[in-house]
Amino acid sequence: MSDEQVIVTGTRDPHQTARKSVSPIQVISSKQLAATGQADIRDALLQMAPSMTRSNMNFGNANMTDAISLRGLTPNQTLVLVNGKRRHTTANLSTFRGPQQGTTPVDIDLIPVSAVDHVEILQDGAAAQYGSDAIAGVVNIILKHDDHGLNVQAINGAYYAGDGFTTGESANWGTKLGHSGFFDLSAEIKHNGYTNRSGIDNQTGRYDNRILGTPWQLRETVSYNMGYHITPGIEFYSFGTYGHRDASSRQNFRLATVIPSMYPNGFEPRITLTENDFSLAGGFKGDFHGWDWDIGTTYGEDHDRTGTENTANPSLIATYGSSPNHFDNMETIVSTELTTDASLRHAFVVPLLAAPVNFAIGGQYRYNTYHIGAGEYGAYYGAGPAGMHGLSPMNASDNSRDVAAGYIDVSTQLLPKWQIDLAGRFEHYTDAGNTVTGKVSSRYDFNRFFGLRGTISNGFRAPTLAEGNWSSLSASPTGASGILPVNSVAARALGSRPLKPEKSTSFSAGFVLNPTKNLHITLDAYQIALRDRIMIGGSYSGTTAINALNLQGFGIQDGADPKNVTASYFSNAADTRTRGLDITGSYRTNLGHAGHILWDVSANFNETHVTHVGSMTNGTSLLNAQQIGYLTTYTPRNKVIFGGTWHYGKWDFIVHEIRYGHATSQMQHYTGPLAYSITQYQRFVNAPKYATNIAIAYQINPHWRVALGGNNIGNAKQNKLPKEFRYLGAQQYDYDVQQIGFNGGFYYAQINLTL
């Protein structure tokens, strides 16, 4: 998509373009998303946005949520918008250890990829403009608004290993609404199979522990976007999405000795997720005597029911003599968000200024709820089913809060070549108090070849309702890991304190260079100082942990090694400082009769340091070395994407190379005297890795286009771990590292129909 595209993210100037923006912003079109060969939005964006990362996998139900992160921070610190409106988050909290532990991100793959017109990625703090969560940046998904045409796409592919077969079929249709409107409808269905990259299980000496891999998933999504001019000055708009997901994630293999009466040959528990997610937005906008106005409401809800299958509850068998082999309801989690916005904008002509003053003012009301529902009786009785402990009525809760906000935004050109943008925002949370945030951005273009830009801002992120109320227990063959509600008696006994909001201060400075007509370069350096970062901390193991978990109503399975039983809670664990550099470049080479090549390069260099670690009420540090590593070294130090697209007649040849910088893990010992230690870890470096993506496409006629491609054609993978750091021997890769991953090469075929 051209850099002259008018943008709506990070600015309230209706004429601002990406190339002239005062803040770094990347615009990715639907055609660019399709050219990646990915069947969903997240994985397509990861192929194109160097500052964006994701975990390779997660455990349990969180393995089925598609999250993104910007600039080495967590998904909670990236705000996602749809058509400029705040998108609700998932109810599904990531419980297992790793960089994403404790997050409840927006699952952007519950939006059909066929519905996306383009994506605007603001790589700058924007809390003063959009409110809580916009610390690392903003991802704004702009939906298609066509009033004619039909587009159908099918992508089918699999990994080199022969598993993980993926099929994604989608369609988009646009039509007129009378003579004054449009209606755009999209639908998508995606299926992907399990992958398995586990090693030999030490328990059996066989490859029967298939824990390490992506889950099975079947996802159906639909969306619409519409607008209708009631009068020339008043437009009604509405858009919405609905997504349903059935998914299953494999857990560690259990030996026959666990439940010999039901599984004499051992068994593989699986955690299941049934998810229903929807969002609906509607409002009116228009112009009244030069004032642009917009009044609208958005409601979003995510409903998750977690189950287990191919398992049983040994406690039920011991007490009652039998147990079901599946549990449909281990827990039910529901998250809702109701947001109402009202805004006004007007351009004032002011003498002596080089351009009109764009003045915007607005208000927002938001109501959040978070329901944690108990599972069925057999799910939480005793030690619970093998693989996962259900939630009891003791851990159920209903939580809510109100948020009221007001903002003001002023932008203009002080001189013909000098832009400035000022923003301020006040927010009141019924559970987290008041906050005031501000942002100052400026840009000076010395000439048409060179310009400087920079931003100073502060940010704010209130604790989520999940962070304040969550509890869970995950069980492994040799232990368990529990999270306690931060304000519970059990957590307070371990030294917890009430959560405070995160606060940030951000600086960025960079330049824009256009030395020739076809060459465009940007470079932006940034620093994000975050205070009171919220994450899982206060970890205990052994008898102390077991007693705290029992106090919260969680039973521990027989045979668990006390050293491998941990309990922890959410905390304001640390202050951090993130520094980095974003670089982009594009160039067009004209080849005459041989077409043209569009070259592109983009890079992110990123480094985070912990400047302060918080303490429990007893003075003990909240974080250990591994948890500090989650903040500082599990994200690659850099990510570089470079390549080009050669357009030659009806042919397109696309080649891109992605270089992932090194990432460093703090590995837990599973053998020897340090086995299961939560204070002593081993440093392990994942060396830089390269992935080569290639696609060849042919436009058969104006309606049909076909493509063949491969991502990571060299089949590169993470480094394998030394044996002493592989849990049960099977977990031969560190799945927490947000680097190249371990699934290897993927090949696909793609067909597009346009009518």
mmCIF file with all atom_site columns, C-alpha atoms in Angstrom, residues 273-392:
data_model
loop_
_atom_site.group_PDB
_atom_site.id
_atom_site.type_symbol
_atom_site.label_atom_id
_atom_site.label_alt_id
_atom_site.label_comp_id
_atom_site.label_asym_id
_atom_site.label_entity_id
_atom_site.label_seq_id
_atom_site.pdbx_PDB_ins_code
_atom_site.Cartn_x
_atom_site.Cartn_y
_atom_site.Cartn_z
_atom_site.occupancy
_atom_site.B_iso_or_equiv
_atom_site.pdbx_formal_charge
_atom_site.auth_seq_id
_atom_site.auth_comp_id
_atom_site.auth_asym_id
_atom_site.auth_atom_id
_atom_site.pdbx_PDB_model_num
ATOM 1   C CA . LEU A 1 273 ? -11.612 -25.019 24.316 1.00 0.00 ? 273 LEU A CA 1
ATOM 2   C CA . THR A 1 274 ? -15.042 -24.032 23.064 1.00 0.00 ? 274 THR A CA 1
ATOM 3   C CA . GLU A 1 275 ? -15.078 -20.321 22.348 1.00 0.00 ? 275 GLU A CA 1
ATOM 4   C CA . ASN A 1 276 ? -17.725 -17.893 21.154 1.00 0.00 ? 276 ASN A CA 1
ATOM 5   C CA . ASP A 1 277 ? -16.654 -14.332 20.484 1.00 0.00 ? 277 ASP A CA 1
ATOM 6   C CA . PHE A 1 278 ? -18.625 -11.435 19.073 1.00 0.00 ? 278 PHE A CA 1
ATOM 7   C CA . SER A 1 279 ? -18.450 -7.684  18.681 1.00 0.00 ? 279 SER A CA 1
ATOM 8   C CA . LEU A 1 280 ? -21.038 -5.185  17.504 1.00 0.00 ? 280 LEU A CA 1
ATOM 9   C CA . ALA A 1 281 ? -20.531 -1.467  16.842 1.00 0.00 ? 281 ALA A CA 1
ATOM 10  C CA . GLY A 1 282 ? -22.929 1.193   15.648 1.00 0.00 ? 282 GLY A CA 1
ATOM 11  C CA . GLY A 1 283 ? -23.191 4.939   15.581 1.00 0.00 ? 283 GLY A CA 1
ATOM 12  C CA . PHE A 1 284 ? -23.670 8.129   13.645 1.00 0.00 ? 284 PHE A CA 1
ATOM 13  C CA . LYS A 1 285 ? -21.149 10.547  12.228 1.00 0.00 ? 285 LYS A CA 1
ATOM 14  C CA . GLY A 1 286 ? -21.303 13.576  10.048 1.00 0.00 ? 286 GLY A CA 1
ATOM 15  C CA . ASP A 1 287 ? -20.546 17.233  9.510  1.00 0.00 ? 287 ASP A CA 1
ATOM 16  C CA . PHE A 1 288 ? -22.366 20.193  11.026 1.00 0.00 ? 288 PHE A CA 1
ATOM 17  C CA . HIS A 1 289 ? -21.194 23.630  9.919  1.00 0.00 ? 289 HIS A CA 1
ATOM 18  C CA . GLY A 1 290 ? -17.599 22.483  9.628  1.00 0.00 ? 290 GLY A CA 1
ATOM 19  C CA . TRP A 1 291 ? -17.615 20.360  12.778 1.00 0.00 ? 291 TRP A CA 1
ATOM 20  C CA . ASP A 1 292 ? -16.971 16.651  12.230 1.00 0.00 ? 292 ASP A CA 1
ATOM 21  C CA . TRP A 1 293 ? -18.760 14.612  14.869 1.00 0.00 ? 293 TRP A CA 1
ATOM 22  C CA . ASP A 1 294 ? -19.022 10.934  15.779 1.00 0.00 ? 294 ASP A CA 1
ATOM 23  C CA . ILE A 1 295 ? -21.153 9.206   18.400 1.00 0.00 ? 295 ILE A CA 1
ATOM 24  C CA . GLY A 1 296 ? -20.973 5.417   18.644 1.00 0.00 ? 296 GLY A CA 1
ATOM 25  C CA . THR A 1 297 ? -21.121 2.386   20.893 1.00 0.00 ? 297 THR A CA 1
ATOM 26  C CA . THR A 1 298 ? -19.178 -0.873  20.700 1.00 0.00 ? 298 THR A CA 1
ATOM 27  C CA . TYR A 1 299 ? -19.938 -4.050  22.618 1.00 0.00 ? 299 TYR A CA 1
ATOM 28  C CA . GLY A 1 300 ? -17.651 -7.066  22.667 1.00 0.00 ? 300 GLY A CA 1
ATOM 29  C CA . GLU A 1 301 ? -17.829 -10.404 24.468 1.00 0.00 ? 301 GLU A CA 1
ATOM 30  C CA . ASP A 1 302 ? -15.607 -13.460 24.631 1.00 0.00 ? 302 ASP A CA 1
ATOM 31  C CA . HIS A 1 303 ? -17.044 -16.644 26.142 1.00 0.00 ? 303 HIS A CA 1
ATOM 32  C CA . ASP A 1 304 ? -14.668 -19.565 26.833 1.00 0.00 ? 304 ASP A CA 1
ATOM 33  C CA . ARG A 1 305 ? -15.467 -22.992 28.214 1.00 0.00 ? 305 ARG A CA 1
ATOM 34  C CA . THR A 1 306 ? -12.486 -25.204 28.934 1.00 0.00 ? 306 THR A CA 1
ATOM 35  C CA . GLY A 1 307 ? -12.765 -28.983 29.106 1.00 0.00 ? 307 GLY A CA 1
ATOM 36  C CA . THR A 1 308 ? -10.546 -32.057 29.208 1.00 0.00 ? 308 THR A CA 1
ATOM 37  C CA . GLU A 1 309 ? -10.739 -35.330 27.331 1.00 0.00 ? 309 GLU A CA 1
ATOM 38  C CA . ASN A 1 310 ? -8.924  -38.657 27.300 1.00 0.00 ? 310 ASN A CA 1
ATOM 39  C CA . THR A 1 311 ? -8.347  -38.337 31.044 1.00 0.00 ? 311 THR A CA 1
ATOM 40  C CA . ALA A 1 312 ? -9.942  -39.123 34.428 1.00 0.00 ? 312 ALA A CA 1
ATOM 41  C CA . ASN A 1 313 ? -9.942  -37.904 38.016 1.00 0.00 ? 313 ASN A CA 1
ATOM 42  C CA . PRO A 1 314 ? -8.038  -40.350 40.297 1.00 0.00 ? 314 PRO A CA 1
ATOM 43  C CA . SER A 1 315 ? -9.698  -38.790 43.357 1.00 0.00 ? 315 SER A CA 1
ATOM 44  C CA . LEU A 1 316 ? -13.144 -39.706 42.017 1.00 0.00 ? 316 LEU A CA 1
ATOM 45  C CA . ILE A 1 317 ? -11.984 -43.263 41.404 1.00 0.00 ? 317 ILE A CA 1
ATOM 46  C CA . ALA A 1 318 ? -10.552 -43.537 44.923 1.00 0.00 ? 318 ALA A CA 1
ATOM 47  C CA . THR A 1 319 ? -13.767 -42.222 46.514 1.00 0.00 ? 319 THR A CA 1
ATOM 48  C CA . TYR A 1 320 ? -16.532 -43.439 44.218 1.00 0.00 ? 320 TYR A CA 1
ATOM 49  C CA . GLY A 1 321 ? -14.875 -46.247 42.242 1.00 0.00 ? 321 GLY A CA 1
ATOM 50  C CA . SER A 1 322 ? -15.221 -44.598 38.826 1.00 0.00 ? 322 SER A CA 1
ATOM 51  C CA . SER A 1 323 ? -14.600 -41.410 36.878 1.00 0.00 ? 323 SER A CA 1
ATOM 52  C CA . PRO A 1 324 ? -15.699 -39.944 33.527 1.00 0.00 ? 324 PRO A CA 1
ATOM 53  C CA . ASN A 1 325 ? -13.064 -40.026 30.791 1.00 0.00 ? 325 ASN A CA 1
ATOM 54  C CA . HIS A 1 326 ? -13.849 -36.441 29.834 1.00 0.00 ? 326 HIS A CA 1
ATOM 55  C CA . PHE A 1 327 ? -15.060 -33.268 31.543 1.00 0.00 ? 327 PHE A CA 1
ATOM 56  C CA . ASP A 1 328 ? -16.931 -30.747 29.427 1.00 0.00 ? 328 ASP A CA 1
ATOM 57  C CA . ASN A 1 329 ? -16.640 -27.882 31.893 1.00 0.00 ? 329 ASN A CA 1
ATOM 58  C CA . MET A 1 330 ? -13.425 -27.329 33.831 1.00 0.00 ? 330 MET A CA 1
ATOM 59  C CA . GLU A 1 331 ? -14.100 -23.608 34.008 1.00 0.00 ? 331 GLU A CA 1
ATOM 60  C CA . THR A 1 332 ? -16.159 -20.986 32.178 1.00 0.00 ? 332 THR A CA 1
ATOM 61  C CA . ILE A 1 333 ? -14.665 -17.547 31.646 1.00 0.00 ? 333 ILE A CA 1
ATOM 62  C CA . VAL A 1 334 ? -16.539 -14.592 30.128 1.00 0.00 ? 334 VAL A CA 1
ATOM 63  C CA . SER A 1 335 ? -15.131 -11.150 29.396 1.00 0.00 ? 335 SER A CA 1
ATOM 64  C CA . THR A 1 336 ? -17.274 -8.234  28.151 1.00 0.00 ? 336 THR A CA 1
ATOM 65  C CA . GLU A 1 337 ? -16.582 -4.639  27.217 1.00 0.00 ? 337 GLU A CA 1
ATOM 66  C CA . LEU A 1 338 ? -19.092 -1.877  26.451 1.00 0.00 ? 338 LEU A CA 1
ATOM 67  C CA . THR A 1 339 ? -17.608 1.347   25.082 1.00 0.00 ? 339 THR A CA 1
ATOM 68  C CA . THR A 1 340 ? -19.406 4.544   24.104 1.00 0.00 ? 340 THR A CA 1
ATOM 69  C CA . ASP A 1 341 ? -17.458 7.336   22.368 1.00 0.00 ? 341 ASP A CA 1
ATOM 70  C CA . ALA A 1 342 ? -18.373 10.886  21.405 1.00 0.00 ? 342 ALA A CA 1
ATOM 71  C CA . SER A 1 343 ? -16.015 13.187  19.523 1.00 0.00 ? 343 SER A CA 1
ATOM 72  C CA . LEU A 1 344 ? -15.924 16.577  17.788 1.00 0.00 ? 344 LEU A CA 1
ATOM 73  C CA . ARG A 1 345 ? -13.318 17.941  15.368 1.00 0.00 ? 345 ARG A CA 1
ATOM 74  C CA . HIS A 1 346 ? -12.996 21.296  13.669 1.00 0.00 ? 346 HIS A CA 1
ATOM 75  C CA . ALA A 1 347 ? -10.300 23.046  11.658 1.00 0.00 ? 347 ALA A CA 1
ATOM 76  C CA . PHE A 1 348 ? -9.743  26.650  12.717 1.00 0.00 ? 348 PHE A CA 1
ATOM 77  C CA . VAL A 1 349 ? -7.913  29.111  10.505 1.00 0.00 ? 349 VAL A CA 1
ATOM 78  C CA . VAL A 1 350 ? -5.498  31.017  12.725 1.00 0.00 ? 350 VAL A CA 1
ATOM 79  C CA . PRO A 1 351 ? -3.484  33.994  11.464 1.00 0.00 ? 351 PRO A CA 1
ATOM 80  C CA . LEU A 1 352 ? 0.296   33.555  11.308 1.00 0.00 ? 352 LEU A CA 1
ATOM 81  C CA . LEU A 1 353 ? 0.084   29.746  11.272 1.00 0.00 ? 353 LEU A CA 1
ATOM 82  C CA . ALA A 1 354 ? 1.003   27.823  8.131  1.00 0.00 ? 354 ALA A CA 1
ATOM 83  C CA . ALA A 1 355 ? -2.065  25.549  8.275  1.00 0.00 ? 355 ALA A CA 1
ATOM 84  C CA . PRO A 1 356 ? -5.433  25.375  10.043 1.00 0.00 ? 356 PRO A CA 1
ATOM 85  C CA . VAL A 1 357 ? -5.498  24.184  13.637 1.00 0.00 ? 357 VAL A CA 1
ATOM 86  C CA . ASN A 1 358 ? -7.160  20.774  13.900 1.00 0.00 ? 358 ASN A CA 1
ATOM 87  C CA . PHE A 1 359 ? -8.961  20.794  17.231 1.00 0.00 ? 359 PHE A CA 1
ATOM 88  C CA . ALA A 1 360 ? -10.535 17.573  18.541 1.00 0.00 ? 360 ALA A CA 1
ATOM 89  C CA . ILE A 1 361 ? -12.274 16.882  21.815 1.00 0.00 ? 361 ILE A CA 1
ATOM 90  C CA . GLY A 1 362 ? -14.123 13.823  23.022 1.00 0.00 ? 362 GLY A CA 1
ATOM 91  C CA . GLY A 1 363 ? -15.243 11.591  25.814 1.00 0.00 ? 363 GLY A CA 1
ATOM 92  C CA . GLN A 1 364 ? -15.498 7.867   26.420 1.00 0.00 ? 364 GLN A CA 1
ATOM 93  C CA . TYR A 1 365 ? -17.337 5.600   28.825 1.00 0.00 ? 365 TYR A CA 1
ATOM 94  C CA . ARG A 1 366 ? -16.311 1.972   29.196 1.00 0.00 ? 366 ARG A CA 1
ATOM 95  C CA . TYR A 1 367 ? -17.827 -0.820  31.276 1.00 0.00 ? 367 TYR A CA 1
ATOM 96  C CA . ASN A 1 368 ? -15.876 -4.055  31.748 1.00 0.00 ? 368 ASN A CA 1
ATOM 97  C CA . THR A 1 369 ? -16.981 -7.320  33.311 1.00 0.00 ? 369 THR A CA 1
ATOM 98  C CA . TYR A 1 370 ? -15.099 -10.545 33.966 1.00 0.00 ? 370 TYR A CA 1
ATOM 99  C CA . HIS A 1 371 ? -16.922 -13.709 35.013 1.00 0.00 ? 371 HIS A CA 1
ATOM 100 C CA . ILE A 1 372 ? -15.011 -16.689 36.397 1.00 0.00 ? 372 ILE A CA 1
ATOM 101 C CA . GLY A 1 373 ? -17.347 -19.658 36.602 1.00 0.00 ? 373 GLY A CA 1
ATOM 102 C CA . ALA A 1 374 ? -16.800 -22.914 38.461 1.00 0.00 ? 374 ALA A CA 1
ATOM 103 C CA . GLY A 1 375 ? -16.467 -26.175 36.599 1.00 0.00 ? 375 GLY A CA 1
ATOM 104 C CA . GLU A 1 376 ? -18.460 -29.340 37.084 1.00 0.00 ? 376 GLU A CA 1
ATOM 105 C CA . TYR A 1 377 ? -18.077 -31.250 40.355 1.00 0.00 ? 377 TYR A CA 1
ATOM 106 C CA . GLY A 1 378 ? -15.745 -33.942 39.018 1.00 0.00 ? 378 GLY A CA 1
ATOM 107 C CA . ALA A 1 379 ? -13.456 -31.278 37.541 1.00 0.00 ? 379 ALA A CA 1
ATOM 108 C CA . TYR A 1 380 ? -12.465 -29.807 40.890 1.00 0.00 ? 380 TYR A CA 1
ATOM 109 C CA . TYR A 1 381 ? -13.014 -32.738 43.266 1.00 0.00 ? 381 TYR A CA 1
ATOM 110 C CA . GLY A 1 382 ? -9.811  -33.737 45.084 1.00 0.00 ? 382 GLY A CA 1
ATOM 111 C CA . ALA A 1 383 ? -6.724  -33.461 42.899 1.00 0.00 ? 383 ALA A CA 1
ATOM 112 C CA . GLY A 1 384 ? -8.837  -32.998 39.761 1.00 0.00 ? 384 GLY A CA 1
ATOM 113 C CA . PRO A 1 385 ? -8.424  -34.749 36.400 1.00 0.00 ? 385 PRO A CA 1
ATOM 114 C CA . ALA A 1 386 ? -4.931  -35.531 35.136 1.00 0.00 ? 386 ALA A CA 1
ATOM 115 C CA . GLY A 1 387 ? -3.775  -32.548 33.076 1.00 0.00 ? 387 GLY A CA 1
ATOM 116 C CA . MET A 1 388 ? -5.773  -29.730 34.647 1.00 0.00 ? 388 MET A CA 1
ATOM 117 C CA . HIS A 1 389 ? -7.523  -28.921 37.901 1.00 0.00 ? 389 HIS A CA 1
ATOM 118 C CA . GLY A 1 390 ? -10.988 -27.431 37.491 1.00 0.00 ? 390 GLY A CA 1
ATOM 119 C CA . LEU A 1 391 ? -12.155 -24.295 39.256 1.00 0.00 ? 391 LEU A CA 1
ATOM 120 C CA . SER A 1 392 ? -14.293 -24.772 42.360 1.00 0.00 ? 392 SER A CA 1
#
